[in-house]
mmCIF file with all atom_site columns, C-alpha atoms in Angstrom:
data_model
loop_
_atom_site.group_PDB
_atom_site.id
_atom_site.type_symbol
_atom_site.label_atom_id
_atom_site.label_alt_id
_atom_site.label_comp_id
_atom_site.label_asym_id
_atom_site.label_entity_id
_atom_site.label_seq_id
_atom_site.pdbx_PDB_ins_code
_atom_site.Cartn_x
_atom_site.Cartn_y
_atom_site.Cartn_z
_atom_site.occupancy
_atom_site.B_iso_or_equiv
_atom_site.pdbx_formal_charge
_atom_site.auth_seq_id
_atom_site.auth_comp_id
_atom_site.auth_asym_id
_atom_site.auth_atom_id
_atom_site.pdbx_PDB_model_num
ATOM 1   C CA . MET Y 1 1   ? -7.996  -20.209 16.007  1.00 0.00 ? 1   MET Y CA 1
ATOM 2   C CA . PRO Y 1 2   ? -5.382  -18.998 18.485  1.00 0.00 ? 2   PRO Y CA 1
ATOM 3   C CA . ALA Y 1 3   ? -1.983  -18.036 17.100  1.00 0.00 ? 3   ALA Y CA 1
ATOM 4   C CA . GLY Y 1 4   ? 1.344   -18.079 18.830  1.00 0.00 ? 4   GLY Y CA 1
ATOM 5   C CA . GLN Y 1 5   ? 3.748   -15.206 19.105  1.00 0.00 ? 5   GLN Y CA 1
ATOM 6   C CA . VAL Y 1 6   ? 6.667   -15.103 16.696  1.00 0.00 ? 6   VAL Y CA 1
ATOM 7   C CA . GLN Y 1 7   ? 10.015  -13.447 17.356  1.00 0.00 ? 7   GLN Y CA 1
ATOM 8   C CA . ASN Y 1 8   ? 10.698  -10.560 14.993  1.00 0.00 ? 8   ASN Y CA 1
ATOM 9   C CA . LYS Y 1 9   ? 13.917  -8.964  13.733  1.00 0.00 ? 9   LYS Y CA 1
ATOM 10  C CA . ALA Y 1 10  ? 14.048  -6.654  16.768  1.00 0.00 ? 10  ALA Y CA 1
ATOM 11  C CA . GLY Y 1 11  ? 13.894  -9.673  19.091  1.00 0.00 ? 11  GLY Y CA 1
ATOM 12  C CA . SER Y 1 12  ? 10.345  -8.987  20.279  1.00 0.00 ? 12  SER Y CA 1
ATOM 13  C CA . PHE Y 1 13  ? 7.732   -11.746 20.396  1.00 0.00 ? 13  PHE Y CA 1
ATOM 14  C CA . ILE Y 1 14  ? 4.716   -10.442 18.484  1.00 0.00 ? 14  ILE Y CA 1
ATOM 15  C CA . THR Y 1 15  ? 1.159   -11.730 18.293  1.00 0.00 ? 15  THR Y CA 1
ATOM 16  C CA . PRO Y 1 16  ? -0.344  -11.455 14.807  1.00 0.00 ? 16  PRO Y CA 1
ATOM 17  C CA . SER Y 1 17  ? -2.778  -8.565  14.519  1.00 0.00 ? 17  SER Y CA 1
ATOM 18  C CA . LEU Y 1 18  ? -3.778  -5.949  11.993  1.00 0.00 ? 18  LEU Y CA 1
ATOM 19  C CA . GLU Y 1 19  ? -1.718  -3.408  13.924  1.00 0.00 ? 19  GLU Y CA 1
ATOM 20  C CA . SER Y 1 20  ? 1.420   -5.559  13.912  1.00 0.00 ? 20  SER Y CA 1
ATOM 21  C CA . VAL Y 1 21  ? 1.104   -6.115  10.150  1.00 0.00 ? 21  VAL Y CA 1
ATOM 22  C CA . THR Y 1 22  ? 0.764   -2.341  9.590   1.00 0.00 ? 22  THR Y CA 1
ATOM 23  C CA . ALA Y 1 23  ? 3.868   -1.950  11.789  1.00 0.00 ? 23  ALA Y CA 1
ATOM 24  C CA . ALA Y 1 24  ? 5.679   -4.427  9.520   1.00 0.00 ? 24  ALA Y CA 1
ATOM 25  C CA . ALA Y 1 25  ? 4.816   -2.334  6.450   1.00 0.00 ? 25  ALA Y CA 1
ATOM 26  C CA . GLU Y 1 26  ? 5.974   0.794   8.221   1.00 0.00 ? 26  GLU Y CA 1
ATOM 27  C CA . GLY Y 1 27  ? 9.206   -0.890  9.285   1.00 0.00 ? 27  GLY Y CA 1
ATOM 28  C CA . ALA Y 1 28  ? 9.912   -1.952  5.706   1.00 0.00 ? 28  ALA Y CA 1
ATOM 29  C CA . MET Y 1 29  ? 9.612   1.618   4.439   1.00 0.00 ? 29  MET Y CA 1
ATOM 30  C CA . ALA Y 1 30  ? 13.212  2.341   5.465   1.00 0.00 ? 30  ALA Y CA 1
ATOM 31  C CA . ASP Y 1 31  ? 14.394  -0.339  3.029   1.00 0.00 ? 31  ASP Y CA 1
ATOM 32  C CA . MET Y 1 32  ? 12.046  0.804   0.245   1.00 0.00 ? 32  MET Y CA 1
ATOM 33  C CA . GLY Y 1 33  ? 12.672  4.530   -0.024  1.00 0.00 ? 33  GLY Y CA 1
ATOM 34  C CA . PRO Y 1 34  ? 10.222  7.041   -1.532  1.00 0.00 ? 34  PRO Y CA 1
ATOM 35  C CA . SER Y 1 35  ? 10.984  6.069   -5.154  1.00 0.00 ? 35  SER Y CA 1
ATOM 36  C CA . THR Y 1 36  ? 10.056  2.420   -4.595  1.00 0.00 ? 36  THR Y CA 1
ATOM 37  C CA . ASP Y 1 37  ? 8.069   0.462   -7.126  1.00 0.00 ? 37  ASP Y CA 1
ATOM 38  C CA . PHE Y 1 38  ? 6.627   -1.526  -4.171  1.00 0.00 ? 38  PHE Y CA 1
ATOM 39  C CA . ARG Y 1 39  ? 8.037   -4.868  -5.353  1.00 0.00 ? 39  ARG Y CA 1
ATOM 40  C CA . VAL Y 1 40  ? 9.320   -5.583  -1.871  1.00 0.00 ? 40  VAL Y CA 1
ATOM 41  C CA . SER Y 1 41  ? 8.873   -8.034  0.933   1.00 0.00 ? 41  SER Y CA 1
ATOM 42  C CA . ILE Y 1 42  ? 7.821   -6.857  4.356   1.00 0.00 ? 42  ILE Y CA 1
ATOM 43  C CA . THR Y 1 43  ? 8.636   -10.225 5.902   1.00 0.00 ? 43  THR Y CA 1
ATOM 44  C CA . ASN Y 1 44  ? 10.768  -9.799  9.034   1.00 0.00 ? 44  ASN Y CA 1
ATOM 45  C CA . SER Y 1 45  ? 10.912  -6.011  8.635   1.00 0.00 ? 45  SER Y CA 1
ATOM 46  C CA . ALA Y 1 46  ? 12.422  -3.697  11.203  1.00 0.00 ? 46  ALA Y CA 1
ATOM 47  C CA . GLY Y 1 47  ? 10.417  -2.366  14.123  1.00 0.00 ? 47  GLY Y CA 1
ATOM 48  C CA . PRO Y 1 48  ? 9.746   -3.551  17.649  1.00 0.00 ? 48  PRO Y CA 1
ATOM 49  C CA . GLN Y 1 49  ? 6.015   -4.113  16.989  1.00 0.00 ? 49  GLN Y CA 1
ATOM 50  C CA . ALA Y 1 50  ? 6.334   -5.554  13.449  1.00 0.00 ? 50  ALA Y CA 1
ATOM 51  C CA . TYR Y 1 51  ? 4.841   -8.999  12.946  1.00 0.00 ? 51  TYR Y CA 1
ATOM 52  C CA . PRO Y 1 52  ? 7.552   -10.921 11.062  1.00 0.00 ? 52  PRO Y CA 1
ATOM 53  C CA . ILE Y 1 53  ? 5.280   -13.046 8.864   1.00 0.00 ? 53  ILE Y CA 1
ATOM 54  C CA . SER Y 1 54  ? 3.591   -10.255 6.916   1.00 0.00 ? 54  SER Y CA 1
ATOM 55  C CA . SER Y 1 55  ? 3.022   -9.425  3.276   1.00 0.00 ? 55  SER Y CA 1
ATOM 56  C CA . PHE Y 1 56  ? 1.436   -6.816  1.057   1.00 0.00 ? 56  PHE Y CA 1
ATOM 57  C CA . THR Y 1 57  ? -1.593  -7.565  -1.082  1.00 0.00 ? 57  THR Y CA 1
ATOM 58  C CA . TRP Y 1 58  ? -0.432  -6.743  -4.587  1.00 0.00 ? 58  TRP Y CA 1
ATOM 59  C CA . LEU Y 1 59  ? -2.075  -4.569  -7.217  1.00 0.00 ? 59  LEU Y CA 1
ATOM 60  C CA . LEU Y 1 60  ? -0.416  -4.483  -10.624 1.00 0.00 ? 60  LEU Y CA 1
ATOM 61  C CA . VAL Y 1 61  ? -0.860  -1.184  -12.454 1.00 0.00 ? 61  VAL Y CA 1
ATOM 62  C CA . ARG Y 1 62  ? 0.476   -0.472  -15.911 1.00 0.00 ? 62  ARG Y CA 1
ATOM 63  C CA . LYS Y 1 63  ? 2.445   2.716   -16.537 1.00 0.00 ? 63  LYS Y CA 1
ATOM 64  C CA . GLN Y 1 64  ? 0.602   3.441   -19.783 1.00 0.00 ? 64  GLN Y CA 1
ATOM 65  C CA . TYR Y 1 65  ? -2.983  2.787   -20.867 1.00 0.00 ? 65  TYR Y CA 1
ATOM 66  C CA . PRO Y 1 66  ? -4.669  3.212   -24.247 1.00 0.00 ? 66  PRO Y CA 1
ATOM 67  C CA . ASP Y 1 67  ? -7.910  4.622   -22.775 1.00 0.00 ? 67  ASP Y CA 1
ATOM 68  C CA . ALA Y 1 68  ? -7.557  7.840   -20.766 1.00 0.00 ? 68  ALA Y CA 1
ATOM 69  C CA . VAL Y 1 69  ? -11.017 7.618   -19.184 1.00 0.00 ? 69  VAL Y CA 1
ATOM 70  C CA . LYS Y 1 70  ? -10.483 4.078   -17.909 1.00 0.00 ? 70  LYS Y CA 1
ATOM 71  C CA . ALA Y 1 71  ? -6.973  4.896   -16.706 1.00 0.00 ? 71  ALA Y CA 1
ATOM 72  C CA . ARG Y 1 72  ? -8.198  7.996   -14.846 1.00 0.00 ? 72  ARG Y CA 1
ATOM 73  C CA . GLU Y 1 73  ? -10.997 6.007   -13.188 1.00 0.00 ? 73  GLU Y CA 1
ATOM 74  C CA . LEU Y 1 74  ? -8.527  3.320   -12.136 1.00 0.00 ? 74  LEU Y CA 1
ATOM 75  C CA . VAL Y 1 75  ? -6.211  5.929   -10.591 1.00 0.00 ? 75  VAL Y CA 1
ATOM 76  C CA . LYS Y 1 76  ? -9.171  7.544   -8.830  1.00 0.00 ? 76  LYS Y CA 1
ATOM 77  C CA . PHE Y 1 77  ? -10.244 4.158   -7.431  1.00 0.00 ? 77  PHE Y CA 1
ATOM 78  C CA . ILE Y 1 78  ? -6.742  3.389   -6.187  1.00 0.00 ? 78  ILE Y CA 1
ATOM 79  C CA . TRP Y 1 79  ? -6.531  6.820   -4.563  1.00 0.00 ? 79  TRP Y CA 1
ATOM 80  C CA . TRP Y 1 80  ? -9.937  6.286   -2.928  1.00 0.00 ? 80  TRP Y CA 1
ATOM 81  C CA . SER Y 1 81  ? -8.821  2.886   -1.620  1.00 0.00 ? 81  SER Y CA 1
ATOM 82  C CA . LEU Y 1 82  ? -5.690  4.490   -0.197  1.00 0.00 ? 82  LEU Y CA 1
ATOM 83  C CA . THR Y 1 83  ? -7.570  7.330   1.468   1.00 0.00 ? 83  THR Y CA 1
ATOM 84  C CA . GLN Y 1 84  ? -11.250 6.809   2.311   1.00 0.00 ? 84  GLN Y CA 1
ATOM 85  C CA . GLY Y 1 85  ? -11.145 3.076   1.612   1.00 0.00 ? 85  GLY Y CA 1
ATOM 86  C CA . GLN Y 1 86  ? -8.553  2.436   4.326   1.00 0.00 ? 86  GLN Y CA 1
ATOM 87  C CA . SER Y 1 87  ? -11.343 2.692   6.908   1.00 0.00 ? 87  SER Y CA 1
ATOM 88  C CA . TYR Y 1 88  ? -12.859 -0.493  5.460   1.00 0.00 ? 88  TYR Y CA 1
ATOM 89  C CA . ALA Y 1 89  ? -9.628  -2.533  5.596   1.00 0.00 ? 89  ALA Y CA 1
ATOM 90  C CA . PRO Y 1 90  ? -9.875  -3.777  9.215   1.00 0.00 ? 90  PRO Y CA 1
ATOM 91  C CA . LYS Y 1 91  ? -13.522 -4.790  8.771   1.00 0.00 ? 91  LYS Y CA 1
ATOM 92  C CA . LEU Y 1 92  ? -12.436 -6.921  5.803   1.00 0.00 ? 92  LEU Y CA 1
ATOM 93  C CA . GLY Y 1 93  ? -9.494  -8.483  7.649   1.00 0.00 ? 93  GLY Y CA 1
ATOM 94  C CA . TYR Y 1 94  ? -6.784  -6.343  6.039   1.00 0.00 ? 94  TYR Y CA 1
ATOM 95  C CA . ALA Y 1 95  ? -4.199  -4.230  7.830   1.00 0.00 ? 95  ALA Y CA 1
ATOM 96  C CA . PRO Y 1 96  ? -4.323  -0.571  6.811   1.00 0.00 ? 96  PRO Y CA 1
ATOM 97  C CA . LEU Y 1 97  ? -1.281  0.825   5.064   1.00 0.00 ? 97  LEU Y CA 1
ATOM 98  C CA . PRO Y 1 98  ? 0.853   3.239   7.060   1.00 0.00 ? 98  PRO Y CA 1
ATOM 99  C CA . LYS Y 1 99  ? -0.297  6.822   6.467   1.00 0.00 ? 99  LYS Y CA 1
ATOM 100 C CA . THR Y 1 100 ? 3.327   7.771   5.795   1.00 0.00 ? 100 THR Y CA 1
ATOM 101 C CA . MET Y 1 101 ? 3.213   5.613   2.651   1.00 0.00 ? 101 MET Y CA 1
ATOM 102 C CA . SER Y 1 102 ? 0.502   7.759   1.003   1.00 0.00 ? 102 SER Y CA 1
ATOM 103 C CA . PRO Y 1 103 ? 2.863   10.313  -0.608  1.00 0.00 ? 103 PRO Y CA 1
ATOM 104 C CA . TRP Y 1 104 ? 4.885   7.473   -2.151  1.00 0.00 ? 104 TRP Y CA 1
ATOM 105 C CA . ILE Y 1 105 ? 1.792   5.887   -3.666  1.00 0.00 ? 105 ILE Y CA 1
ATOM 106 C CA . GLU Y 1 106 ? 0.562   9.281   -4.851  1.00 0.00 ? 106 GLU Y CA 1
ATOM 107 C CA . ALA Y 1 107 ? 3.881   9.891   -6.620  1.00 0.00 ? 107 ALA Y CA 1
ATOM 108 C CA . SER Y 1 108 ? 3.609   6.495   -8.292  1.00 0.00 ? 108 SER Y CA 1
ATOM 109 C CA . LEU Y 1 109 ? 0.024   7.152   -9.419  1.00 0.00 ? 109 LEU Y CA 1
ATOM 110 C CA . LYS Y 1 110 ? 1.134   10.424  -10.989 1.00 0.00 ? 110 LYS Y CA 1
ATOM 111 C CA . THR Y 1 111 ? 3.317   8.436   -13.408 1.00 0.00 ? 111 THR Y CA 1
ATOM 112 C CA . VAL Y 1 112 ? 0.346   6.596   -14.968 1.00 0.00 ? 112 VAL Y CA 1
ATOM 113 C CA . THR Y 1 113 ? -0.333  7.875   -18.473 1.00 0.00 ? 113 THR Y CA 1
ATOM 114 C CA . ALA Y 1 114 ? -2.725  7.454   -21.392 1.00 0.00 ? 114 ALA Y CA 1
ATOM 115 C CA . GLY Y 1 115 ? -1.752  8.620   -24.839 1.00 0.00 ? 115 GLY Y CA 1
ATOM 116 C CA . GLY Y 1 116 ? 1.503   9.934   -23.386 1.00 0.00 ? 116 GLY Y CA 1
ATOM 117 C CA . LYS Y 1 117 ? -0.278  12.262  -20.952 1.00 0.00 ? 117 LYS Y CA 1
ATOM 118 C CA . PRO Y 1 118 ? -0.592  11.846  -17.178 1.00 0.00 ? 118 PRO Y CA 1
ATOM 119 C CA . VAL Y 1 119 ? -4.065  10.801  -16.040 1.00 0.00 ? 119 VAL Y CA 1
ATOM 120 C CA . TRP Y 1 120 ? -3.740  12.069  -12.445 1.00 0.00 ? 120 TRP Y CA 1
ATOM 121 C CA . THR Y 1 121 ? -5.961  15.049  -11.795 1.00 0.00 ? 121 THR Y CA 1
ATOM 122 C CA . THR Y 1 122 ? -6.902  16.898  -8.658  1.00 0.00 ? 122 THR Y CA 1
ATOM 123 C CA . ALA Y 1 123 ? -10.229 15.089  -9.052  1.00 0.00 ? 123 ALA Y CA 1
ATOM 124 C CA . ALA Y 1 124 ? -8.385  11.934  -7.953  1.00 0.00 ? 124 ALA Y CA 1
ATOM 125 C CA . ARG Y 1 125 ? -8.276  13.468  -4.526  1.00 0.00 ? 125 ARG Y CA 1
#
């Protein structure tokens, strides 16, 4: 189904595409900051190529888990999806996250604990 262009915050008329949604996420990073908890909207974000009707797909992760093995595997899966898994996103109709967001997500994953201890290990990489 064809889609019309929509005017974004920068005044540009943008056609929806995976690239323009990634640009929206990248444009929103200035408002988030590196210590974000990612509860943000990327609708009408800054950037000349940002599609204004964009959104993240959410993943809720607890800060503390009772089972260290399960928590570690969850963190490893999230890290995989952020790194190697990003190559699958376009094939599945999802816009890849901006690469510049990776350190922010990594920092957030390092705060996940089980039994009071961080579950992040170098094996997550």
